[in-house]
XYZ file of C-alpha atoms in Angstrom:
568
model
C 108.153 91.584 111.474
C 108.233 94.663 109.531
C 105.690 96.140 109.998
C 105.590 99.894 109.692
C 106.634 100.591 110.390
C 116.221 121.962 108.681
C 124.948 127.456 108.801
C 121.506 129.306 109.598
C 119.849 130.791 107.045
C 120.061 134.040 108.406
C 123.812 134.688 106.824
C 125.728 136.762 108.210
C 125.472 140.007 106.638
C 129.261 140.552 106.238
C 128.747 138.164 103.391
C 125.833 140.265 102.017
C 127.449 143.290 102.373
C 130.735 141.938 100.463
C 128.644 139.423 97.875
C 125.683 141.013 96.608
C 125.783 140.238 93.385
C 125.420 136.025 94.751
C 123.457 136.759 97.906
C 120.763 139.911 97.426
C 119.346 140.433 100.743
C 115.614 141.897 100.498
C 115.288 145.864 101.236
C 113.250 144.858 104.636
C 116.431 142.827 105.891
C 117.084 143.435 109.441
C 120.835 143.651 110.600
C 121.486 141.507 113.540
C 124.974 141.155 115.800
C 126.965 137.809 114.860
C 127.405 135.058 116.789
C 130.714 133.176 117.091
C 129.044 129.984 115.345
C 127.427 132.390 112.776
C 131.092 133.828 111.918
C 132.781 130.353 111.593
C 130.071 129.172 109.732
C 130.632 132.214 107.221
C 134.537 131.437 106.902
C 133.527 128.271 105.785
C 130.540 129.378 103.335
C 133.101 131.752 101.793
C 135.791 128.937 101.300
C 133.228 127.170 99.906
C 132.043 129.904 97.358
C 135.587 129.932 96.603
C 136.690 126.675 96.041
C 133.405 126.479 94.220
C 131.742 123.886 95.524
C 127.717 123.663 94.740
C 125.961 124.616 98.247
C 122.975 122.658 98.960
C 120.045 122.880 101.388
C 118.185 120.124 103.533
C 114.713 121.072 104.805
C 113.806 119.306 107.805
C 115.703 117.781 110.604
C 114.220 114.465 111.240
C 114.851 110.725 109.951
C 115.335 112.190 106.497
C 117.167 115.276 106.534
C 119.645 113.529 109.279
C 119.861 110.798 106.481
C 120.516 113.286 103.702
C 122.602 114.997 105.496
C 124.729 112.238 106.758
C 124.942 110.986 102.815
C 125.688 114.708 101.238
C 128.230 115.430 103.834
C 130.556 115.630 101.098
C 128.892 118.873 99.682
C 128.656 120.786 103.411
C 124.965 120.991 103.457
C 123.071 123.211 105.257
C 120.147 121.533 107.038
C 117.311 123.762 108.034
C 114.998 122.869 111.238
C 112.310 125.025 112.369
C 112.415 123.382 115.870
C 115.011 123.562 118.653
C 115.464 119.964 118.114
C 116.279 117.231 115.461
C 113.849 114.124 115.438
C 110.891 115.008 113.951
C 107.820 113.383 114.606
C 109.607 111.793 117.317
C 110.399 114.900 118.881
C 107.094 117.149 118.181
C 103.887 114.753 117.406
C 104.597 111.814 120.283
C 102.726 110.767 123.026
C 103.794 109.999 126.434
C 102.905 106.146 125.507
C 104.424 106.225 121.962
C 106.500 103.203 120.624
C 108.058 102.059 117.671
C 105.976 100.000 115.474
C 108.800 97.809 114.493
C 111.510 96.106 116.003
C 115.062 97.903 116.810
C 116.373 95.859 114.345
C 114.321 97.010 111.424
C 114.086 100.518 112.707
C 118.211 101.370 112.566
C 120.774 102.937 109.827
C 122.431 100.618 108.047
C 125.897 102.314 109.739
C 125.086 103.212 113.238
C 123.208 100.222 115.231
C 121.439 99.931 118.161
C 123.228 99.688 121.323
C 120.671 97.268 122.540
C 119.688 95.826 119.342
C 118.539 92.644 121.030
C 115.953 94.165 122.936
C 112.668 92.352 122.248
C 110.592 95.329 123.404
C 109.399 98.090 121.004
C 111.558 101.549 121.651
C 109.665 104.450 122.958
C 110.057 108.122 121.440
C 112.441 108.891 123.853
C 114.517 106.290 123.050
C 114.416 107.118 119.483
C 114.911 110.483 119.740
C 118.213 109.355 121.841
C 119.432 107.035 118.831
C 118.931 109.740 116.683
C 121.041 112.249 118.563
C 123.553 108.982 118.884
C 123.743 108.918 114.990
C 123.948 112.868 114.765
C 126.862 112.867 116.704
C 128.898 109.470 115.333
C 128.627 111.303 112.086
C 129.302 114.754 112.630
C 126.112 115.986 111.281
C 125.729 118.502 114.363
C 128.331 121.282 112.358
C 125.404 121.369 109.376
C 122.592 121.779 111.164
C 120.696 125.218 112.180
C 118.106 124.684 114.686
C 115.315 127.069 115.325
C 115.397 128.040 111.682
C 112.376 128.143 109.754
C 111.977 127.706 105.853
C 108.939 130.080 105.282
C 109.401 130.666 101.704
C 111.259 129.011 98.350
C 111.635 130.863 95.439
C 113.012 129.097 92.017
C 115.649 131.286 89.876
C 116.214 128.899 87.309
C 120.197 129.472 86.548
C 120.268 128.293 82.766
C 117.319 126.818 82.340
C 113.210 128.173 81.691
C 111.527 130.142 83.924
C 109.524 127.231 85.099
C 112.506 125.101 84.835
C 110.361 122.225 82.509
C 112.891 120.566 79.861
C 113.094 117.330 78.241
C 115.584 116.026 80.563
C 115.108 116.651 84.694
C 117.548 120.032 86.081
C 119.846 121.594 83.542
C 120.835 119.414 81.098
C 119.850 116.920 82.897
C 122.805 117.510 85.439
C 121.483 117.337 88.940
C 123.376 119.870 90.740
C 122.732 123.358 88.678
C 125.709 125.315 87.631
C 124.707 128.509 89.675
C 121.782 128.892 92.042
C 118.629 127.440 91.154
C 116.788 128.236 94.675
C 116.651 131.056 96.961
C 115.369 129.608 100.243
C 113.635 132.213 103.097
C 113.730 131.330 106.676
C 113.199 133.115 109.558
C 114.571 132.629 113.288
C 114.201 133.913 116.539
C 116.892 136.396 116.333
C 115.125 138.189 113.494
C 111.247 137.633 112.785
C 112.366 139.406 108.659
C 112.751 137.040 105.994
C 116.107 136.358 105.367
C 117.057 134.930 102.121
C 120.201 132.417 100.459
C 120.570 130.671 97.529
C 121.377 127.285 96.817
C 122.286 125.275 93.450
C 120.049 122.041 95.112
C 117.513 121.588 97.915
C 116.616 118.359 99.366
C 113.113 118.516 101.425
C 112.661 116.680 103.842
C 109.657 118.137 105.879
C 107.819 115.099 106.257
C 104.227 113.785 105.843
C 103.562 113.973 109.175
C 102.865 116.820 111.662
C 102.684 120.488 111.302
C 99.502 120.445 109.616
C 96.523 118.691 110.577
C 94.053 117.054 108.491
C 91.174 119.255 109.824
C 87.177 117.823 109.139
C 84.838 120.122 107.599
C 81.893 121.229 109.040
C 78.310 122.337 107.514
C 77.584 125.683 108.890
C 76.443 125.764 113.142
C 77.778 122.146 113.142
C 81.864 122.976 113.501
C 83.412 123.459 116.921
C 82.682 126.493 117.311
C 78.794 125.007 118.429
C 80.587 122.530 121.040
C 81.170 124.136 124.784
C 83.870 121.688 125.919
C 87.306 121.716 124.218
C 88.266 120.193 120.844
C 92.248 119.319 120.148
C 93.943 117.880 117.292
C 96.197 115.105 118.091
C 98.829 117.851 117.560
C 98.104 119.792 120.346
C 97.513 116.926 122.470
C 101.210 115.661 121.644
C 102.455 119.334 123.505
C 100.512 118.849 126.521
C 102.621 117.871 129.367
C 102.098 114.434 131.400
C 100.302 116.277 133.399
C 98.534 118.678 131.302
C 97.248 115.691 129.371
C 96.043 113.191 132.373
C 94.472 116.791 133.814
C 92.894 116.787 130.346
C 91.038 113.575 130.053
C 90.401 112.514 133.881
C 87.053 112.065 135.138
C 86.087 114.082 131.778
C 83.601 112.328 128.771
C 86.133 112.150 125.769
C 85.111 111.551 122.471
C 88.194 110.125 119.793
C 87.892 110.785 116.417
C 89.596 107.576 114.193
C 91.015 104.443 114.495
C 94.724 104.751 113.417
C 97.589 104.422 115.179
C 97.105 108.360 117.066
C 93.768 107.402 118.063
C 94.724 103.763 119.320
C 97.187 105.726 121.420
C 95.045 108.140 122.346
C 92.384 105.658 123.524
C 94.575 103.813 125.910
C 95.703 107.035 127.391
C 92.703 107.905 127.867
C 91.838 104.744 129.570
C 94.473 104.781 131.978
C 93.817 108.472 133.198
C 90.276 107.295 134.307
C 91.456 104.366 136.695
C 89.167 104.343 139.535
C 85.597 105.128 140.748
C 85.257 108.892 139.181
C 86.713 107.641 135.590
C 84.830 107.828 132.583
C 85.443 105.503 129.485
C 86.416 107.204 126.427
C 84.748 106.573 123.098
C 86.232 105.856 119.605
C 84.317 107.799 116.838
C 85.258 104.916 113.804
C 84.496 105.814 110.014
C 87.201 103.269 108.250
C 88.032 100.023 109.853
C 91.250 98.961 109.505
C 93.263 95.812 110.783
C 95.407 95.627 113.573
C 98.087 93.293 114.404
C 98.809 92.774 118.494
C 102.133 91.429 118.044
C 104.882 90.314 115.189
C 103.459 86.689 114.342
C 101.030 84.930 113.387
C 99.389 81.679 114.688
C 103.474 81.257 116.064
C 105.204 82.028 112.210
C 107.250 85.523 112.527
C 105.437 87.620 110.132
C 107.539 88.308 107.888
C 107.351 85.326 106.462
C 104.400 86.251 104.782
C 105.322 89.887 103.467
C 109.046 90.909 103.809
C 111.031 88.026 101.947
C 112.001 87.940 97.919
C 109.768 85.042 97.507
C 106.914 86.393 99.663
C 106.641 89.314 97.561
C 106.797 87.403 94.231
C 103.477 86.953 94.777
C 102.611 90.149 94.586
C 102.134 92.532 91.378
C 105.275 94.946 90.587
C 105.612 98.036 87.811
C 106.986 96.620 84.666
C 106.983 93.408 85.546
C 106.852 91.936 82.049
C 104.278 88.772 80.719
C 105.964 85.973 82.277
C 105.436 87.957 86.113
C 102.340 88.704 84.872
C 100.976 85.476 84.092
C 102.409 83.800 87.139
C 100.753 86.622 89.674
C 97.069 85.689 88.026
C 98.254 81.882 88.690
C 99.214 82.360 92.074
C 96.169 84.945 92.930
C 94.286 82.471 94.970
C 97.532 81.995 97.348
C 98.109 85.479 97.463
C 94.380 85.557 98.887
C 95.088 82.397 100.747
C 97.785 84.140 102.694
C 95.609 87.366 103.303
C 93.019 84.973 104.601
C 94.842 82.915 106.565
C 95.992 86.346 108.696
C 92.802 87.648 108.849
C 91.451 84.517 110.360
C 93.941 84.330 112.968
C 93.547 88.153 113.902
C 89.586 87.359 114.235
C 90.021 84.369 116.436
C 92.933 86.081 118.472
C 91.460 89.782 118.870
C 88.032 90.649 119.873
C 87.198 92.287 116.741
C 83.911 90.563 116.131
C 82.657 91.248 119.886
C 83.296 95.254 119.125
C 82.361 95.510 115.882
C 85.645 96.059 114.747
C 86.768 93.195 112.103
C 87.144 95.170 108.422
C 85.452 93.894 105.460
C 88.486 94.469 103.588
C 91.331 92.293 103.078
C 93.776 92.559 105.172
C 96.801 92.927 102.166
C 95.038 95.870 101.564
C 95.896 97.614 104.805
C 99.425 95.899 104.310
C 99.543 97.490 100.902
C 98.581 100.915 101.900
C 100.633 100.912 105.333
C 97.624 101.434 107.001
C 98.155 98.616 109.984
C 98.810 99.942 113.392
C 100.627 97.484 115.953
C 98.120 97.156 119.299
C 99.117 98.578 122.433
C 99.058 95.218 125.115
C 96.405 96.933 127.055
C 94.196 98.174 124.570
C 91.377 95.292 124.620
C 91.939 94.788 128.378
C 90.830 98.421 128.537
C 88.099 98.317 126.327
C 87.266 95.332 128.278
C 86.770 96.965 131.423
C 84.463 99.779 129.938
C 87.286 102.379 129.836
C 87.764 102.388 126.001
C 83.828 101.868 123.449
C 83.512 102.325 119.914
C 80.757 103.691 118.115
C 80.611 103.105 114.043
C 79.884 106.712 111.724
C 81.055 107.404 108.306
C 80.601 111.224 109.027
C 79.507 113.035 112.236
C 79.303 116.908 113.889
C 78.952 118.889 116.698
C 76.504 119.836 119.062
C 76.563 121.846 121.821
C 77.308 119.160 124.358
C 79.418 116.595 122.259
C 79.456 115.131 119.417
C 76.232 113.774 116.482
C 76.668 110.945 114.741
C 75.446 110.237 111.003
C 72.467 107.992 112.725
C 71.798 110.858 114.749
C 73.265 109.638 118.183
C 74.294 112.082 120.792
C 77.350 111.510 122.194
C 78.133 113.445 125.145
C 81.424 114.827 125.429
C 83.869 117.376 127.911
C 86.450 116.933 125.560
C 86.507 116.126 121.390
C 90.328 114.840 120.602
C 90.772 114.597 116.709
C 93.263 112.117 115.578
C 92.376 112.828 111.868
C 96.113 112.856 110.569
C 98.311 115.956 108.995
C 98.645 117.068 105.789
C 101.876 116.762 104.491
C 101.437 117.937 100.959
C 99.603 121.142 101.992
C 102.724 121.722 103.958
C 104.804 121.190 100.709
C 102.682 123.798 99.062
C 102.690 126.716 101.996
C 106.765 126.809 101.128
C 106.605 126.250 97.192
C 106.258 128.567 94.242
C 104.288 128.463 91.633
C 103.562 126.334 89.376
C 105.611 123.650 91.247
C 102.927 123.898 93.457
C 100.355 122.749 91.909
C 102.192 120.105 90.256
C 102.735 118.393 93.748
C 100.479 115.851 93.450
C 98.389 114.581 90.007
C 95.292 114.169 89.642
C 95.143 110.461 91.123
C 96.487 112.620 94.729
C 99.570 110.855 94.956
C 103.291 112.453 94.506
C 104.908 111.132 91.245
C 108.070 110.438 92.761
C 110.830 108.856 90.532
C 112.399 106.704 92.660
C 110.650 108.050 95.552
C 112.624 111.062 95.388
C 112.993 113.198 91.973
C 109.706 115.337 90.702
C 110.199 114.838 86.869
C 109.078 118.633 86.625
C 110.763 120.173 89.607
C 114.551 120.337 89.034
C 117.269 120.435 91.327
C 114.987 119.161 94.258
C 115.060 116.298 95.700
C 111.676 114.823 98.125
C 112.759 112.218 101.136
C 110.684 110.541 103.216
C 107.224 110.552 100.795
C 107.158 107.322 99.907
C 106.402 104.689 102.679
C 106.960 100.978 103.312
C 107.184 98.500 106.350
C 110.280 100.761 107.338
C 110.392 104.573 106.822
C 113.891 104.918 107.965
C 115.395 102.022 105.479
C 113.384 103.450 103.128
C 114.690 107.360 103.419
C 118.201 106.089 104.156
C 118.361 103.922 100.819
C 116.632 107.244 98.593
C 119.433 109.049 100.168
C 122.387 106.552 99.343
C 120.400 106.866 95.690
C 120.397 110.565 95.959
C 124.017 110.925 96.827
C 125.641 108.847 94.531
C 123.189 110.878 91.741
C 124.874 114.406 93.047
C 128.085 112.541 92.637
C 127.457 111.887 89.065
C 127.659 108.046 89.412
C 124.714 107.491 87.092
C 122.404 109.505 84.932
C 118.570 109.491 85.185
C 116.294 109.116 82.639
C 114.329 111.643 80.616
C 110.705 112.946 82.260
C 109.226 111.430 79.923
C 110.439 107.791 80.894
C 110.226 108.970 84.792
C 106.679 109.988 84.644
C 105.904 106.231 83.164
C 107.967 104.242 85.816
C 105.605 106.678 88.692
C 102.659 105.998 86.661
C 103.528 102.181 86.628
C 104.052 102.010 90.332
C 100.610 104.199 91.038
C 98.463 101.298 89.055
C 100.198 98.943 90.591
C 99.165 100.487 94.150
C 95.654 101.371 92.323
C 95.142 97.735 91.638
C 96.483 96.309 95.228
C 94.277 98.412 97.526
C 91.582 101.460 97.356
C 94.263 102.978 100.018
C 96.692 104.025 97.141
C 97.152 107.661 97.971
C 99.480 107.185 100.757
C 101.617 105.860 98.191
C 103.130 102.820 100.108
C 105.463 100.293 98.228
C 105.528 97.489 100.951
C 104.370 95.026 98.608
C 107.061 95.452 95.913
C 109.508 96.706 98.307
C 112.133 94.540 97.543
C 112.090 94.995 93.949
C 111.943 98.882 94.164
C 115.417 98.627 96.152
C 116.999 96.134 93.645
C 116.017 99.165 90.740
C 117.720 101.382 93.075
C 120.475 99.362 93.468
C 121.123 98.573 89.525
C 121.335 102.345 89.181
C 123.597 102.804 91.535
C 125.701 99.998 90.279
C 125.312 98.067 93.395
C 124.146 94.165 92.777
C 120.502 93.730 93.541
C 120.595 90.421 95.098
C 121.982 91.299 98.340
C 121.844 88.298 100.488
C 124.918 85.994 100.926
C 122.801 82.581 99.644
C 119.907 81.664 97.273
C 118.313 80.700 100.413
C 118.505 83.605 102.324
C 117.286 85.842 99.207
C 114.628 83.694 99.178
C 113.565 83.003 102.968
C 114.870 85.664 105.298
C 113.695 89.262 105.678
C 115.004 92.449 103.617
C 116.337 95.462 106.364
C 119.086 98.133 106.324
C 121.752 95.541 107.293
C 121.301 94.127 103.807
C 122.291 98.027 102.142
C 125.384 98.395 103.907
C 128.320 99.730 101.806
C 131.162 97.706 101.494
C 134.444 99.054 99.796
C 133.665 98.033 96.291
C 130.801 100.640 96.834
C-alpha cells in the first residue's frame, strides 16, 4: 500500500572582476584560488550568459532538488547543498534502524527503477541514499550540483516588476522565467566563511520540511532543560550519533521519549534493543496525540490500497471544486466512507495491542490518512513493549525536573537521558533564508503554505516550492510538481492569475479543513488522484492514465502511471 509514505555559489571571481555590472560582489568578498572544477564551471556560466540562456538555482539536494534538477536540466541549473552529500533526510536525519515506509515500488522515479524492485522488504536509508546516488548518476545531475554550499541568504531584485514583486498575474507578466535577474542568492562554503553572492532569473527551493530545524517545546521559566542534570537531544542530534555513540547513549540508562510519530517509534525500539539483558532499562514514551499505526500493508488479508489509493476509492472522498453532482454523491456515500474508516480501525484494534497500552485514538482513522500522520510499525515494536523494554505514559503537556521529566498529572518520571522526537520546522527554515515581506507571506493565517499546484506562491514570483505538499508518496509527488514545473519554464502552458490561484489553494485547504483537524501539514492523499489529473490537463497530458476502465478504477495510482511517452 501507499502509505507514506543545493557551479558553487562562490563564482569565481574572474567573472566578477570581468562582469560587474551582472554579478556585484559585496565589498567584504574574500578572494579565494580557483579550482579546476570552479574554472570549467565558469567557461560554461559565461557561455551561458552569452548565449543567453536564463540561469536558475535549486536549493536543496535531496528527493526534490535531484528531481528538479533532473527535469530543468535543459536550463543548466545550479543546485545548491549545504551538506557534503545529496539525499536529504535520508542522508542527515536517519536512524541506524530507518526504513522506507512504502514499498520500492511506490517509492521510485518514474525513469530510473529499482534494481530489486521485487523486494518485499521495506529499503533502509542506506539503500535509499544508494538509489539516489544511482539516479544522480544515470542522469548526469552530478555536473550541477555544488556540495558543501550553503544558501544563507536570498535577496529579491525584482528585474521589471515592483519592488515587492505583487502584480495581477504571478512573475513578470506573468512569464515564469524573468527577463533579467530576479534573485541574488548568498551562500557560503568552506573555502570562504564571507557571503558570496549570484544572481539568478528563477530559484526553485527545495529545502524540505524536514530536518535542520527542530520543533523545540517551550518551557515556563525553571521548568526547561536547563533544570534537568542528565542530557536532553533532539531527534536531530540523535540521528549524528554513531552506532556506537547512540547504543553508548541509551544502555543501561532511564530514557524518556517525547511523541509518538514515526522518530519516536524508531527511537523506542532502539532504545529497546540497546537494553537487552539483565542491566537494561525500558524506555518510556511521553504520548500527547495518539495517532494510528498500521503494522503492515493490508488489512484483514485486502492490500490496502484498495481502500485509499484507487480512482474509485477516492471518489468517496471530498475534492476542491468538485461541483453539485460530486457534492451530493459524497453526502450519499458518507456512511461508507465511515464504513471503510471503521472497518480499518477495527481490524488495527483486534490485530495490535492498542487497547492493552492505552494506545487506540479516538479519532478516525481517515483522519490520520488524511493528514499523513500514520507511521508503518517496526515488527518488533509490541514484542518490545511486551517484554517491559518499551511503556507509555499519556500527557498533553509535561516539563522538567531535576531528575527527569513531570508530567501534566504531576508524575515523576525519572530519566538519564530526555530524547525529543518533536519534529522540525520546515517553514521557519523557509523564513531564516527569505526577505521580506515574502517572509511573512509563507504561510496564511490558517498555517498552511498556499501552494498553487503544490508549487507556485501566488505572491512570490519566479520561485518555485518542491516537496511542501505531502501524500502517500513524497517522491511521486515532488517528481510530478517538477514534470509540472518544467514544462511551465518551457512555456507549454500559462497559469492563471493570483487571484484564481489563491481560490484553487483556498479550495484545497477547506477541503483538508473539513477531512481532518490535522490540516496544517497540508497532505492531499485523499484527493491525490484528482490533484495529478489537474496537473496533467495543464500540462496537456490525458488525465486518465491507466490502459483500461478497470484498471482506472481498481488498481493503485504510482510514478509508473506518469511516465513520459513520446507524444509528451
Amino acid at each position: 500500500m501507499y502509505i507514506l509514505m543545493h557551479f558553487t555559489c562562490l563564482l569565481p571571481f574572474v567573472c566578477l572582476l570581468i562582469y560587474t555590472p551582472l554579478m556585484p560582489c559585496p565589498p567584504s568578498t574574500t578572494f579565494v584560488p580557483f579550482s579546476e572544477r570552479e574554472r570549467e564551471r565558469e567557461r560554461e556560466r559565461e557561455r551561458m550568459e552569452k548565449s543567453g540562456t536564463p540561469r536558475v538555482a535549486i536549493i536543496g539536494g535531496g528527493i526534490s532538488g535531484l528531481a528538479a534538477a533532473k527535469e530543468l536540466r535543459w536550463l543548466e541549473p545550479v543546485l545548491f547543498e549545504a551538506t557534503d552529500s545529496i539525499g536529504g533526510v535520508w542522508r542527515h536525519c536517519s536512524f541506524r534502524s530507518t526504513r522506507l515506509q512504502t514499498p520500492r515500488p511506490d517509492y521510485e522515479f518514474s525513469d530510473y527503477q529499482w534494481a530489486d524492485r521485487n523486494d518485499p522488504t521495506f529499503p533502509t536509508h542506506s539503500e535509499i541514499l544508494e538509489y539516489l546516488h544511482g539516479y544522480a548518476t544515470h542522469f548526469d545531475l552530478w555536473r550541477f550540483i555544488e556540495l558543501e554550499t550553503k544558501v544563507v541568504e536570498i535577496r529579491f531584485v525584482g528585474h521589471g516588476e515592483t519592488k515587492t514583486g505583487f502584480t495581477d498575474l504571478w512573475g513578470d507578466k506573468g512569464r515564469p522565467i524573468a527577463d533579467g535577474p530576479a534573485w541574488e542568492v548568498g551562500v557560503v562554503t568552506p573555502r570562504s566563511n564571507t557571503v558570496q553572492w549570484c544572481k539568478f532569473e528563477f530559484v526553485v527551493m527545495c529545502i524540505g520540511k524536514y530536518g535542520d530545524v527542530p520543533n523545540l517545546p517551550t518551557f515556563p521559566r525553571g521548568k526547561g532543560p536547563e533544570t534537568f542534570l542528565g542530557k536532553v537531544l533532539h531527534s536531530l542530534d540523535y540521528c549524528k550519533l554513531d552506532d556506537e555513540a547512540a547504543k553508548s547513549l541509551m544502555k543501561g540508562k532511564k530514557v524518556v521519549i517525547i511523541g509518538y510519530k514515526k522518530s519516536a517509534i524508531d527511537l523506542a525500539v532502539e532504545c529497546a534493543e540497546a537494553n537487552h539483558g539483565t542491566d537494561g532499562q525500558p524506555c518510556t514514551m511521553v504520548i500527547r496525540t495518539l495517532h494510528w499505526t498500521v503494522p503492515s500493508y493490508s488489512i484483514s488479508g485486502l492490500p490496502f490500497f484498495l481502500f485509499f489509493s484507487t480512482r474509485l476509492s477516492q471518489f468517496l472522498h471530498e475534492r476542491p471544486n468538485q461541483g453539485l453532482f460530486r457534492s451530493l454523491a459524497c453526502h450519499l456515500l458518507s456512511p461508507l466512507r465511515r464504513g471503510v474508516s471503521r472497518f480499518i480501525e477495527s481490524s488495527l484494534t483486534w490485530k495490535l495491542p492498542l487497547e492493552k497500552y492505552g494506545l487506540k485514538p479516538n479519532h478516525p482513522f481517515v483522519e490520520d490518512y488524511a493528514s499523513c500522520q500514520m507511521a508503518i510499525l517496526p515488527e518488533n515494536f509490541f514484542a518490545e513493549a511486551d517484554e517491559g523494554r518499551i511503556a507509555f505514559k499519556r500527557s498533553s503537556r509535561w516539563c522538567f525536573w531535576e531528575g527527569g521529566v513531570v508530567l501534566d498529572d504531576n508524575t515523576k518520571l525519572e530519566a538519564d537521558v530526555v530524547l525529543l522526537a518533536t519534529g522540525f520546522d520546515g517553514k521557519q527554515k523557509l523564513k531564516s533564508v527569505l526577505p521580506e515581506p515574502f517572509r511573512g507571506l509563507i504561510v496564511d493565517s490558517s498555517g498552511v503554505m498556499p501552494l498553487y499546484r503544490g508549487t507556485i506562491h501566488p505572491l512570490i514570483p519566479h520561485m518555485a516550492f518542491v516537496g511542501y505538499v505531502e501524500s502517500v508518496s513524497n517522491l511521486h509527488t515532488s517528481e510530478l510538481r517538477c514534470k509540472w514545473l518544467g514544462r511551465l519554464l518551457r512555456g507549454h502552458f500559462k497559469l492563471p492569475g493570483t487571484g484564481a490561484m489563491f481560490r484553487q489553494t483556498g479550495a484545497e485547504i477547506d477541503v483538508m479543513k473539513r477531512t481532518t483537524r490535522f490540516y496544517r501539514r497540508h497532505c492531499i492523499s485523499t484527493f491525490s488522484i484528482n490533484h495529478s489529473d489537474d496537473m496533467c490537463e495543464e500540462m496537456g497530458w490525458s488525465s486518465w492514465r491507466k490502459r483500461s476502465w478497470l484498471a482506472e478504477l481498481f488498481s493503485a495510482y504510482n510514478n509508473q502511471d506518469y511516465k513520459e511517452d513520446e507524444s509528451q
